[in-house]
Amino acid sequence: MNIRPLPDALISQIAAGEVVERPASVVKELMENAIDAQASVIHVELEEGGIRIIRVRDDGSGIAAAELPLAVQRHATSKIQTLDDLSQVLTHGFRGEALAAIASVARFSLSSKTADAPHASRIDNHSGPWTVGPSSGPIGSLVEVAGLFDQVPARKRFLKSSATEFSHCRDVFHRMALIRPQTQFMLSHQGRISLRYPPGTAQNRIASCLDVPEQDLRIIDAQAGPLRIRAWLAPATQSRARADDQFFYVNGRSVRDRVLLHAVRSGYQDVLHGDRQPAFVIAVDIDPELVDVNVHPAKSEVRFREGQAVHQAVSRAVRDALAQPLHERAQTSGPSGNASVPPLTSVSSTGTGPWAPMPLELNPANTRASANWPTYFFHSVGQASRQEVQEPQQIGHPLGYALAQLHGIYILAQNQSGLVLVDMHAAHERIVYEAMKAEIAKGDKPIASQHLLAPVVLHASTLEMETCRSHVRTLQRLGFEVDALGETQLAIRALPVLLGDADPRSLLRDTLRELAEHGEAHHAEALRNELLSTMACHAAVRAHRTLTLAEMNALLRQMEETDRADQCNHGRPTWLQFSISDLDKLFMRGR
């Protein structure tokens, strides 16, 4: 066969196969262009889920009439000029291929007007070749894409129903609008407005999108080296069955990233119930030179130069925000009642990257409880004052003061907002659990080891051998004693005493995998914490035990001082708040 160059039209259609998968892909590219044009209002109109018509209006800076032919030409862009520019790019679009690719598989028109132009201009391919002429319209741009894939029937057969395609378009629209609260967004389908986001604050828009009360969001604004982490986290008690409400942004661009997902999951690890999924928005701002945004044709994936450092910083920020005790949340809350964690600081390390990664934290718990495990935890009962018990109307604590006990299971307390209902066993279980973790972490001593009667030999891969050599001290702190036997074998001589019943080979292999991928050993920590959780459940005060008011108040005070006290060790809520207005509604007061 003879080698010959491909026609331009076919080249564009091949490019479209990478960029344009379905109507949602077109919506994404056009919305990104509108955002790059500094639009303050963006309106997306769809017909038949975008299969028939996609129309995007914006009031951005517009495109000059003389540049319209370049706008639809392959690899023509104002975003980059040299390869060095690619490492600094912060705009959404930059490769200059989206409009040409879209136009190769649909009827396309673009009308635009700049602030200094006497009138708008239009370019379209409706009659075949591109034609340019005068048009009417305000400052900004209007892009219309009709009959997507009509010219490529093989591709069109893979599209789903209009309802399914609209769902995908709605998801893209949602992701774009979520992180830009200062911009007004509207989405219409079949002539009716489906979604409208007026300009507002990030907190308000995210709370609305996640369906979480604003005051319940845990807000993060933290700095670690060149990395800024902003996050809005729904409490673990408001987790979901599906991972639909999880959003990641890197330098303002919506992405999918395994490093960030694993980091957030590890941050939620100690508070989630079973396979429940957390809801959150994570926005990472980083020096563009430290992240590659050009690894995916649709720009939906990125690659961090220092992935382990990013992982550890994000994981720590999420963990600290979720761990913040009640009394600290009350002290650090702003006018809207939301708290943020203090900024992360760079820590000196032996890392070889351009910025020092966060240090390995074997025990993230920062319990403030003064109890000495495993002693009984109502140590402060005798210190409860008579006034504290007899005058609950003087409310000075987030959880207030106890009024009564219900069936030996629940504590009823009164605070400034109204009624607090506490599951005493679940609450005490968390207190005991955090104190046990803190006791083990005290003094940053290595976890106690249990020597095996005979060494267990693990046939290791090259990566496992290298990881073991690079993390000798970390493994020792985790309670492992491992020696190399030649180039392909490891001798396991000791395991963490708390995990003595685990399979040595599987435990070490999983730990080495965690260290290789993320620079932390989450697996061993997770197994250890699972055992501590079981022990805490048995040590906690049992249901149906009658408590005095002093004991109830002592438990409430300990809850306020304990990390993650909102959930028990299994992720269930430990307390609920009922406001006076909630109670009034139950009794139909004021109707």
Coordinates of C-alpha atoms in Angstrom, one line a residue, residues 38-493:
Q38 CA -14.1 36.1 31.1
A39 CA -17.8 35.9 30.7
S40 CA -20.0 36.9 33.6
V41 CA -23.2 35.2 32.2
I42 CA -23.2 31.9 30.4
H43 CA -26.4 30.4 29.0
V44 CA -26.4 26.8 27.6
E45 CA -29.5 25.8 25.5
L46 CA -30.1 22.2 24.4
E47 CA -32.6 20.4 22.3
E48 CA -33.0 16.6 22.5
G49 CA -30.3 16.3 25.0
G50 CA -27.9 18.2 22.7
I51 CA -28.2 15.7 19.9
R52 CA -30.2 18.1 17.8
I53 CA -29.0 21.5 19.0
I54 CA -26.4 22.9 21.4
R55 CA -26.3 26.6 21.8
V56 CA -24.0 28.5 24.2
R57 CA -24.2 32.3 24.7
D58 CA -21.8 34.4 26.8
D59 CA -21.1 38.0 27.4
G60 CA -17.3 37.6 27.3
S61 CA -14.7 39.5 25.4
G62 CA -15.7 38.1 22.0
I63 CA -13.6 37.4 18.9
A64 CA -12.6 40.0 16.3
A65 CA -14.1 39.5 12.8
A66 CA -10.7 39.1 11.2
E67 CA -9.9 36.2 13.6
L68 CA -13.1 34.2 13.1
P69 CA -11.6 32.0 10.3
L70 CA -8.6 31.3 12.6
A71 CA -10.9 30.3 15.5
V72 CA -12.2 27.3 13.5
Q73 CA -8.9 26.3 12.1
R74 CA -7.1 23.3 13.5
H75 CA -4.4 24.2 16.1
A76 CA -4.8 27.9 16.0
T77 CA -5.0 29.4 19.5
S78 CA -4.2 32.6 21.4
K79 CA -3.3 30.6 24.5
I80 CA 0.2 29.3 23.7
Q81 CA 3.0 30.2 21.3
T82 CA 5.9 28.0 22.4
L83 CA 6.4 24.7 24.2
D84 CA 7.4 26.6 27.3
D85 CA 4.0 28.3 27.3
L86 CA 2.4 24.9 27.7
S87 CA 4.0 24.4 31.1
Q88 CA 2.5 27.7 32.3
V89 CA -1.0 27.4 30.9
L90 CA -3.8 28.3 33.2
T91 CA -6.7 28.6 30.7
H92 CA -9.1 25.8 30.0
G93 CA -8.7 25.6 26.3
F94 CA -5.2 25.8 24.8
R95 CA -4.6 23.3 22.0
G96 CA -6.8 25.1 19.5
E97 CA -8.5 21.9 18.2
A98 CA -12.0 21.9 19.8
L99 CA -13.9 24.1 17.4
A100 CA -12.4 22.6 14.3
A101 CA -13.1 19.1 15.6
I102 CA -16.7 19.9 16.5
A103 CA -17.3 21.6 13.2
S104 CA -16.1 18.5 11.4
V105 CA -19.0 16.4 12.8
A106 CA -21.8 18.9 12.9
R107 CA -23.3 22.0 11.4
F108 CA -21.5 24.9 13.2
S109 CA -22.0 28.6 13.5
L110 CA -20.2 31.2 15.6
S111 CA -21.3 34.8 16.0
S112 CA -19.2 37.2 18.0
K113 CA -18.7 40.9 18.8
T114 CA -15.8 42.7 20.6
A115 CA -16.3 45.9 22.6
D116 CA -14.7 48.0 19.8
A117 CA -16.5 46.4 16.9
P118 CA -19.4 48.3 15.2
H119 CA -21.4 45.1 14.8
A120 CA -21.1 41.3 15.3
S121 CA -19.7 38.9 12.7
R122 CA -20.6 35.3 11.9
I123 CA -18.9 32.3 10.5
D124 CA -20.6 29.0 9.6
N125 CA -20.2 25.8 7.5
H126 CA -23.9 25.3 6.8
S127 CA -23.4 25.3 3.0
G128 CA -20.1 23.3 3.1
P129 CA -17.1 25.7 3.0
W130 CA -16.7 28.3 5.7
T131 CA -18.5 31.6 5.1
V132 CA -18.0 34.8 7.0
G133 CA -20.4 37.8 7.1
P134 CA -22.0 40.5 9.3
S135 CA -24.4 39.6 12.0
S136 CA -26.2 41.2 15.0
G137 CA -25.9 40.7 18.7
P138 CA -24.4 42.1 21.9
I139 CA -20.8 41.9 23.0
G140 CA -19.8 38.3 23.5
S141 CA -20.2 35.1 21.5
L142 CA -23.0 32.8 20.4
V143 CA -22.0 29.3 19.3
E144 CA -24.6 26.9 17.8
V145 CA -23.9 23.2 17.0
A146 CA -26.7 21.4 15.1
G147 CA -27.1 17.8 14.0
L148 CA -24.2 16.3 16.0
F149 CA -22.7 13.3 14.1
D150 CA -25.2 13.6 11.3
Q151 CA -22.3 13.4 8.9
V152 CA -20.8 10.4 10.8
P153 CA -23.7 7.9 11.2
A154 CA -21.4 5.2 12.7
R155 CA -20.7 7.6 15.6
K156 CA -24.3 8.7 16.0
R157 CA -25.4 5.1 16.6
F158 CA -23.5 5.1 19.8
L159 CA -25.4 8.0 21.3
K160 CA -28.0 7.1 23.9
S161 CA -31.5 8.5 24.4
S162 CA -32.0 12.3 24.6
A163 CA -32.8 11.9 28.4
T164 CA -29.5 10.1 29.0
E165 CA -27.5 12.6 26.9
F166 CA -29.1 15.5 28.7
S167 CA -28.1 13.9 32.0
H168 CA -24.5 13.9 30.9
C169 CA -24.7 17.5 29.7
R170 CA -26.3 18.5 33.0
D171 CA -23.4 16.9 34.9
V172 CA -20.8 18.8 32.8
F173 CA -22.7 22.0 33.3
H174 CA -22.9 21.3 37.1
R175 CA -19.2 20.8 37.4
M176 CA -18.3 24.0 35.4
A177 CA -20.7 26.1 37.5
L178 CA -19.8 24.7 40.9
I179 CA -16.4 26.3 41.3
R180 CA -17.2 29.7 39.7
P181 CA -19.8 31.3 42.0
Q182 CA -19.1 34.8 40.7
T183 CA -20.5 33.8 37.2
Q184 CA -24.2 33.4 36.4
F185 CA -25.0 30.1 34.7
M186 CA -28.3 28.9 33.1
L187 CA -29.1 25.6 31.5
S188 CA -32.2 25.2 29.3
H189 CA -33.6 22.1 27.7
Q190 CA -36.4 22.1 25.2
G191 CA -37.0 25.8 25.8
R192 CA -37.4 25.5 29.6
I193 CA -34.8 26.5 32.2
S194 CA -33.6 23.4 34.0
L195 CA -30.8 24.9 36.2
R196 CA -30.0 28.4 37.2
Y197 CA -27.1 29.6 39.3
P198 CA -27.2 33.3 40.2
P199 CA -23.9 35.0 41.2
G200 CA -23.1 34.4 44.9
T201 CA -20.5 32.9 47.2
A202 CA -18.7 29.6 46.8
Q203 CA -20.1 28.4 50.1
N204 CA -23.7 29.1 49.1
R205 CA -23.4 27.6 45.6
I206 CA -21.6 24.4 46.8
A207 CA -24.0 23.9 49.7
S208 CA -26.9 24.2 47.2
C209 CA -25.3 21.7 44.7
L210 CA -24.3 19.2 47.4
D211 CA -27.7 19.6 49.1
V212 CA -26.0 20.3 52.5
P213 CA -26.9 23.1 54.9
E214 CA -24.2 25.9 54.7
Q215 CA -23.5 25.7 58.4
D216 CA -22.7 21.9 58.1
L217 CA -19.9 22.3 55.5
R218 CA -16.4 21.8 56.7
I219 CA -14.3 24.4 54.9
I220 CA -10.5 24.1 54.3
D221 CA -8.2 26.8 53.1
A222 CA -4.7 25.5 53.6
Q223 CA -1.2 26.0 52.2
A224 CA 1.5 23.4 51.9
G225 CA 4.6 24.6 50.0
P226 CA 3.4 25.7 46.5
L227 CA 0.2 23.9 47.0
R228 CA -3.0 25.7 48.1
I229 CA -5.9 23.4 49.1
R230 CA -9.5 24.8 49.2
A231 CA -12.2 22.3 50.1
W232 CA -15.8 22.1 51.1
L233 CA -16.6 18.8 52.8
A234 CA -20.0 17.4 53.7
P235 CA -20.0 15.7 57.1
A236 CA -19.6 12.0 57.1
T237 CA -23.1 11.6 58.5
Q238 CA -24.4 13.1 55.2
S239 CA -22.6 10.5 53.0
R240 CA -24.2 9.0 50.0
A241 CA -24.7 5.5 48.4
R242 CA -23.0 6.7 45.2
A243 CA -19.9 8.8 44.4
D244 CA -21.9 11.3 42.3
D245 CA -21.1 14.3 44.5
Q246 CA -17.3 14.2 44.4
F247 CA -15.7 17.1 42.5
F248 CA -12.0 17.7 41.9
Y249 CA -10.5 20.9 40.4
V250 CA -6.8 21.6 39.6
N251 CA -6.1 25.3 38.9
G252 CA -9.8 25.7 38.2
R253 CA -10.1 22.8 35.8
S254 CA -12.5 20.0 36.6
V255 CA -10.5 16.7 36.5
R256 CA -10.5 13.1 37.5
D257 CA -7.5 12.0 39.5
R258 CA -6.7 8.8 41.4
V259 CA -4.1 10.5 43.6
L260 CA -6.6 13.1 44.9
L261 CA -9.4 10.5 45.2
H262 CA -7.3 8.2 47.3
A263 CA -6.1 11.1 49.4
V264 CA -9.7 12.3 50.2
R265 CA -10.8 8.7 50.9
S266 CA -7.9 8.2 53.4
G267 CA -8.9 11.5 55.1
Y268 CA -12.5 10.2 55.5
Q269 CA -11.3 6.7 56.4
D270 CA -12.0 6.9 60.1
V271 CA -15.5 8.3 59.9
L272 CA -17.2 6.6 57.0
H273 CA -19.7 3.8 57.5
G274 CA -19.2 0.8 55.3
D275 CA -19.1 1.5 51.6
R276 CA -20.8 4.9 51.9
Q277 CA -19.4 7.7 49.7
P278 CA -18.5 11.2 51.0
A279 CA -19.7 14.4 49.2
F280 CA -17.1 17.1 48.7
V281 CA -15.5 19.8 46.5
I282 CA -11.7 19.9 46.4
A283 CA -9.9 22.7 44.6
V284 CA -6.1 22.5 44.3
D285 CA -4.1 25.4 43.1
I286 CA -0.5 24.7 42.2
D287 CA 2.4 26.1 40.2
P288 CA 1.5 25.1 36.6
E289 CA 5.1 23.7 36.1
L290 CA 4.4 21.1 38.8
V291 CA 1.4 19.6 37.0
D292 CA 0.9 18.3 33.4
V293 CA -2.5 19.2 32.1
N294 CA -1.8 17.8 28.6
V295 CA -1.9 14.1 29.3
H296 CA -5.5 13.6 28.1
P297 CA -7.2 14.7 24.8
A298 CA -10.2 16.0 26.7
K299 CA -8.0 17.6 29.4
S300 CA -9.9 15.6 32.1
E301 CA -6.8 14.1 33.7
V302 CA -3.6 15.6 35.1
R303 CA -0.3 14.3 36.3
F304 CA 1.5 15.8 39.3
R305 CA 5.2 16.0 39.4
E306 CA 5.2 15.3 43.2
G307 CA 2.2 13.0 43.5
Q308 CA 3.1 11.7 47.0
A309 CA 3.5 15.2 48.4
V310 CA 0.1 16.3 47.0
H311 CA -1.5 13.1 48.3
Q312 CA -0.2 13.6 51.8
A313 CA -1.0 17.3 52.0
V314 CA -4.6 16.8 50.8
S315 CA -5.1 13.8 53.0
R316 CA -3.9 15.7 56.1
A317 CA -6.0 18.7 55.3
V318 CA -9.2 16.6 55.0
R319 CA -8.4 14.5 58.1
D320 CA -7.7 17.6 60.2
A321 CA -10.9 19.3 59.1
L322 CA -13.1 16.3 59.9
A323 CA -11.3 15.7 63.2
Q324 CA -11.8 19.2 64.6
P325 CA -13.5 18.9 68.0
L326 CA -16.8 20.7 68.6
H327 CA -15.4 23.4 70.9
E328 CA -12.7 24.3 68.4
R329 CA -15.2 24.5 65.6
A330 CA -17.3 26.9 67.7
Q331 CA -14.2 29.1 68.3
T332 CA -12.9 29.2 64.7
S333 CA -16.3 29.6 63.0
G334 CA -16.9 32.7 61.0
P335 CA -20.1 34.7 60.8
S336 CA -21.8 31.9 58.9
G337 CA -20.8 29.3 61.5
N338 CA -18.2 27.5 59.3
A339 CA -14.8 26.6 60.4
S340 CA -11.6 26.2 58.5
V341 CA -8.4 24.3 59.5
P342 CA -5.3 26.3 60.1
P343 CA -2.9 26.5 57.2
L344 CA -0.6 23.6 56.5
T345 CA 3.1 24.5 56.9
S346 CA 6.0 23.1 55.0
V347 CA 8.0 20.5 57.0
S348 CA 11.6 19.8 56.4
S349 CA 12.1 16.4 54.9
T350 CA 14.6 14.3 53.0
G351 CA 12.4 14.5 49.9
T352 CA 14.1 15.0 46.5
G353 CA 11.3 17.0 44.8
P354 CA 11.1 20.7 44.4
W355 CA 9.1 21.0 47.6
A356 CA 9.3 19.0 50.8
P357 CA 6.4 16.5 51.2
M358 CA 4.4 16.2 54.3
P359 CA 5.9 13.8 56.9
L360 CA 4.5 10.4 57.4
E361 CA 1.8 10.5 60.1
L362 CA 1.2 7.1 61.5
N363 CA -1.5 8.2 64.0
P364 CA -3.4 11.2 62.8
A365 CA -5.6 11.4 65.8
N366 CA -5.1 14.5 68.0
T367 CA -7.4 13.6 70.9
R368 CA -7.6 16.3 73.5
A369 CA -9.2 14.0 76.1
S370 CA -7.1 13.6 79.2
A371 CA -8.2 10.1 79.9
N372 CA -5.6 7.3 80.4
W373 CA -6.6 4.3 78.4
P374 CA -7.8 1.7 79.2
T375 CA -9.2 3.2 82.5
Y376 CA -12.9 4.0 82.7
F377 CA -13.6 7.3 81.0
F378 CA -16.0 9.0 83.3
H379 CA -13.0 10.3 85.3
S380 CA -14.4 13.8 85.5
V381 CA -17.7 12.8 87.1
G382 CA -16.7 13.7 90.5
Q383 CA -15.6 17.1 89.3
A384 CA -19.0 18.0 87.9
S385 CA -20.2 21.0 89.9
R386 CA -23.6 21.1 91.5
Q387 CA -24.4 24.3 89.6
E388 CA -23.6 22.5 86.3
V389 CA -26.1 19.8 87.0
Q390 CA -28.9 21.9 88.5
E391 CA -28.8 24.9 86.2
P392 CA -29.0 23.5 82.6
Q393 CA -30.6 26.7 81.4
Q394 CA -27.2 28.5 81.5
I395 CA -26.0 27.1 78.2
G396 CA -22.3 27.6 77.5
H397 CA -21.2 24.5 75.6
P398 CA -21.9 23.3 72.0
L399 CA -23.7 20.2 73.3
G400 CA -25.3 22.1 76.3
Y401 CA -26.2 20.3 79.5
A402 CA -28.0 17.0 80.1
L403 CA -31.7 17.0 81.1
A404 CA -32.5 13.3 81.2
Q405 CA -31.8 9.8 80.0
L406 CA -34.2 7.9 77.7
H407 CA -34.4 4.1 78.2
G408 CA -30.8 4.0 79.2
I409 CA -29.8 4.6 75.5
Y410 CA -30.1 8.3 74.7
I411 CA -29.1 11.5 76.5
L412 CA -31.4 14.5 76.2
A413 CA -29.6 17.8 76.5
Q414 CA -30.4 21.4 76.0
N415 CA -28.1 23.9 74.3
Q416 CA -28.6 27.4 72.9
S417 CA -30.2 26.1 69.6
G418 CA -32.7 23.7 71.2
L419 CA -32.6 20.0 71.9
V420 CA -29.6 17.7 71.6
L421 CA -30.1 13.9 71.4
V422 CA -27.0 11.8 72.0
D423 CA -26.5 8.1 71.5
M424 CA -24.4 7.6 74.6
H425 CA -22.8 4.2 73.6
A426 CA -21.8 5.5 70.1
A427 CA -20.4 8.7 71.6
H428 CA -18.4 7.0 74.3
E429 CA -17.1 4.5 71.8
R430 CA -15.6 7.3 69.8
I431 CA -14.0 8.8 72.9
V432 CA -12.4 5.5 73.9
Y433 CA -11.2 4.9 70.4
E434 CA -9.5 8.3 70.0
A435 CA -7.9 8.0 73.4
M436 CA -6.5 4.5 72.5
K437 CA -5.1 5.9 69.2
A438 CA -3.5 8.8 71.0
E439 CA -2.0 6.5 73.7
I440 CA -0.3 4.5 71.0
A441 CA 0.9 7.6 69.2
K442 CA 2.2 9.3 72.4
G443 CA 5.8 10.2 72.1
D444 CA 6.0 9.1 68.5
K445 CA 7.3 5.7 69.6
P446 CA 7.4 2.7 67.2
I447 CA 4.5 0.4 67.4
A448 CA 5.2 -2.6 69.5
S449 CA 6.4 -5.6 67.5
Q450 CA 5.7 -9.3 67.8
H451 CA 8.6 -11.6 66.7
L452 CA 7.6 -14.6 64.6
L453 CA 8.7 -18.0 65.7
A454 CA 10.3 -18.5 62.3
P455 CA 10.9 -15.8 59.6
V456 CA 8.4 -15.7 56.8
V457 CA 9.9 -15.4 53.3
L458 CA 8.3 -13.1 50.8
H459 CA 9.2 -13.4 47.1
A460 CA 9.2 -9.7 46.2
S461 CA 9.2 -7.7 43.0
T462 CA 11.9 -5.2 42.1
L463 CA 9.6 -2.4 43.1
E464 CA 8.8 -4.0 46.4
M465 CA 12.5 -4.5 47.2
E466 CA 13.3 -0.9 46.3
T467 CA 10.4 0.4 48.4
C468 CA 11.5 -1.7 51.4
R469 CA 15.1 -0.3 51.2
S470 CA 13.8 3.2 50.8
H471 CA 11.3 3.0 53.8
V472 CA 13.3 1.0 56.4
R473 CA 12.6 3.5 59.2
T474 CA 9.0 3.8 58.3
L475 CA 8.5 0.1 58.4
Q476 CA 10.2 -0.1 61.8
R477 CA 7.9 2.6 63.2
L478 CA 5.0 0.5 61.9
G479 CA 6.2 -2.5 63.9
F480 CA 7.7 -4.5 61.0
E481 CA 11.2 -6.1 61.1
V482 CA 12.2 -7.0 57.6
D483 CA 15.5 -8.1 56.1
A484 CA 16.6 -8.6 52.5
L485 CA 17.6 -12.1 51.4
G486 CA 19.4 -11.5 48.1
E487 CA 17.8 -9.5 45.3
T488 CA 14.3 -11.0 45.2
Q489 CA 13.4 -12.2 48.7
L490 CA 12.4 -10.5 52.0
A491 CA 12.5 -12.1 55.4
I492 CA 9.7 -11.0 57.7
R493 CA 10.9 -11.4 61.3

